[in-house]
GROMACS .gro file of C-alpha atoms in nm:
model
  105
    1MET     CA    1  -0.023   0.009   0.025
    2LYS     CA    2   0.309   0.183   0.094
    3VAL     CA    3   0.440   0.221  -0.290
    4PHE     CA    4   0.167   0.236  -0.455
    5LEU     CA    5   0.083   0.554  -0.231
    6THR     CA    6   0.464   0.720  -0.317
    7SER     CA    7   0.412   0.601  -0.634
    8LEU     CA    8   0.036   0.818  -0.667
    9LEU     CA    9   0.272   1.090  -0.525
   10LEU     CA   10   0.506   1.085  -0.742
   11VAL     CA   11   0.345   1.061  -1.048
   12SER     CA   12   0.141   1.364  -0.910
   13LEU     CA   13   0.404   1.526  -0.853
   14LEU     CA   14   0.544   1.480  -1.182
   15LEU     CA   15   0.228   1.601  -1.396
   16CYS     CA   16   0.182   1.920  -1.224
   17SER     CA   17   0.573   2.062  -1.214
   18ALA     CA   18   0.542   1.940  -1.602
   19HIS     CA   19   0.235   2.121  -1.624
   20PHE     CA   20   0.355   2.508  -1.453
   21GLN     CA   21   0.705   2.449  -1.660
   22CYS     CA   22   0.472   2.445  -2.017
   23GLY     CA   23   0.263   2.751  -1.891
   24VAL     CA   24   0.572   2.975  -1.892
   25ALA     CA   25   0.559   3.150  -2.263
   26ASP     CA   26   0.896   2.992  -2.352
   27CYS     CA   27   0.760   2.640  -2.312
   28GLN     CA   28   0.462   2.702  -2.542
   29ARG     CA   29   0.525   2.537  -2.907
   30ALA     CA   30   0.354   2.748  -3.150
   31ALA     CA   31   0.143   2.496  -3.402
   32PRO     CA   32   0.252   2.556  -3.774
   33GLN     CA   33  -0.088   2.681  -3.900
   34PRO     CA   34  -0.151   2.614  -4.274
   35PRO     CA   35  -0.145   2.901  -4.570
   36VAL     CA   36  -0.449   3.068  -4.513
   37ALA     CA   37  -0.662   3.214  -4.828
   38PRO     CA   38  -0.708   3.575  -4.823
   39GLY     CA   39  -0.991   3.833  -4.869
   40PRO     CA   40  -0.974   3.968  -5.262
   41ALA     CA   41  -0.867   4.299  -5.116
   42GLY     CA   42  -0.551   4.153  -4.914
   43SER     CA   43  -0.439   3.937  -5.179
   44GLU     CA   44  -0.159   4.138  -5.277
   45VAL     CA   45  -0.039   4.254  -4.883
   46PHE     CA   46  -0.074   3.853  -4.810
   47CYS     CA   47   0.137   3.765  -5.115
   48ASN     CA   48   0.375   4.037  -5.089
   49ALA     CA   49   0.448   3.995  -4.753
   50LYS     CA   50   0.518   3.581  -4.782
   51CYS     CA   51   0.682   3.615  -5.112
   52GLU     CA   52   0.940   3.855  -4.953
   53GLY     CA   53   0.967   3.588  -4.668
   54ARG     CA   54   1.028   3.302  -4.964
   55CYS     CA   55   1.308   3.472  -5.155
   56ALA     CA   56   1.478   3.604  -4.838
   57LYS     CA   57   1.788   3.397  -4.967
   58ALA     CA   58   1.703   3.421  -5.329
   59GLY     CA   59   2.065   3.491  -5.554
   60GLU     CA   60   1.798   3.718  -5.801
   61GLN     CA   61   1.511   3.851  -5.530
   62LYS     CA   62   1.344   4.090  -5.787
   63ARG     CA   63   1.274   3.799  -6.044
   64CYS     CA   64   1.220   3.594  -5.763
   65LYS     CA   65   0.893   3.766  -5.614
   66LYS     CA   66   0.808   3.804  -5.954
   67TYR     CA   67   0.691   3.482  -6.002
   68CYS     CA   68   0.603   3.453  -5.653
   69MET     CA   69   0.381   3.701  -5.655
   70ILE     CA   70   0.231   3.560  -5.976
   71CYS     CA   71   0.168   3.176  -5.812
   72CYS     CA   72   0.058   3.328  -5.487
   73SER     CA   73  -0.206   3.542  -5.695
   74GLU     CA   74  -0.333   3.237  -5.866
   75CYS     CA   75  -0.258   2.993  -5.586
   76LYS     CA   76  -0.362   3.200  -5.293
   77CYS     CA   77  -0.106   3.063  -5.091
   78VAL     CA   78   0.290   2.998  -5.060
   79PRO     CA   79   0.506   2.691  -4.893
   80SER     CA   80   0.695   2.787  -4.560
   81GLY     CA   81   1.015   2.884  -4.593
   82THR     CA   82   1.303   2.958  -4.836
   83TYR     CA   83   1.319   2.685  -5.026
   84GLY     CA   84   1.133   2.325  -5.148
   85ASN     CA   85   0.823   2.259  -4.892
   86LYS     CA   86   0.601   2.301  -5.198
   87SER     CA   87   0.373   1.967  -5.088
   88GLU     CA   88   0.212   2.266  -4.826
   89CYS     CA   89   0.105   2.470  -5.198
   90PRO     CA   90   0.022   2.178  -5.424
   91CYS     CA   91  -0.090   2.447  -5.660
   92TYR     CA   92   0.214   2.641  -5.617
   93GLY     CA   93   0.456   2.351  -5.683
   94ASP     CA   94   0.284   2.183  -5.948
   95LYS     CA   95   0.298   2.519  -6.211
   96LEU     CA   96   0.492   2.500  -6.457
   97ASN     CA   97   0.684   2.729  -6.712
   98SER     CA   98   0.685   2.716  -7.096
   99LYS     CA   99   0.982   2.507  -7.085
  100GLY     CA  100   0.842   2.239  -6.838
  101LYS     CA  101   1.040   2.390  -6.554
  102PRO     CA  102   0.879   2.481  -6.237
  103LYS     CA  103   0.764   2.865  -6.224
  104CYS     CA  104   0.725   2.922  -5.904
  105PRO     CA  105   1.009   2.990  -5.642
   0.00000   0.00000   0.00000
């Protein structure tokens, strides 16, 4: 009986301490958010902000942003990060240029 009560007490303490530690802002993890389709009035602002981030490390930033804006306005989404992750936005990843290469950066 003592072993059971001791075990119960230890488990309770562990759960309580985990609850208090994760209640602090540093422990909170932001859940990944799916791309949000903007309304018609905010699409340019949405695309501009997303494409700035997407093209931040591109060698040809002006060209990257131009094509990103075209793709974003048609698809209403931009994948996260500066490269890859096109599975997050299939429309964006499936667009091809006239030469059959990916259109969207």
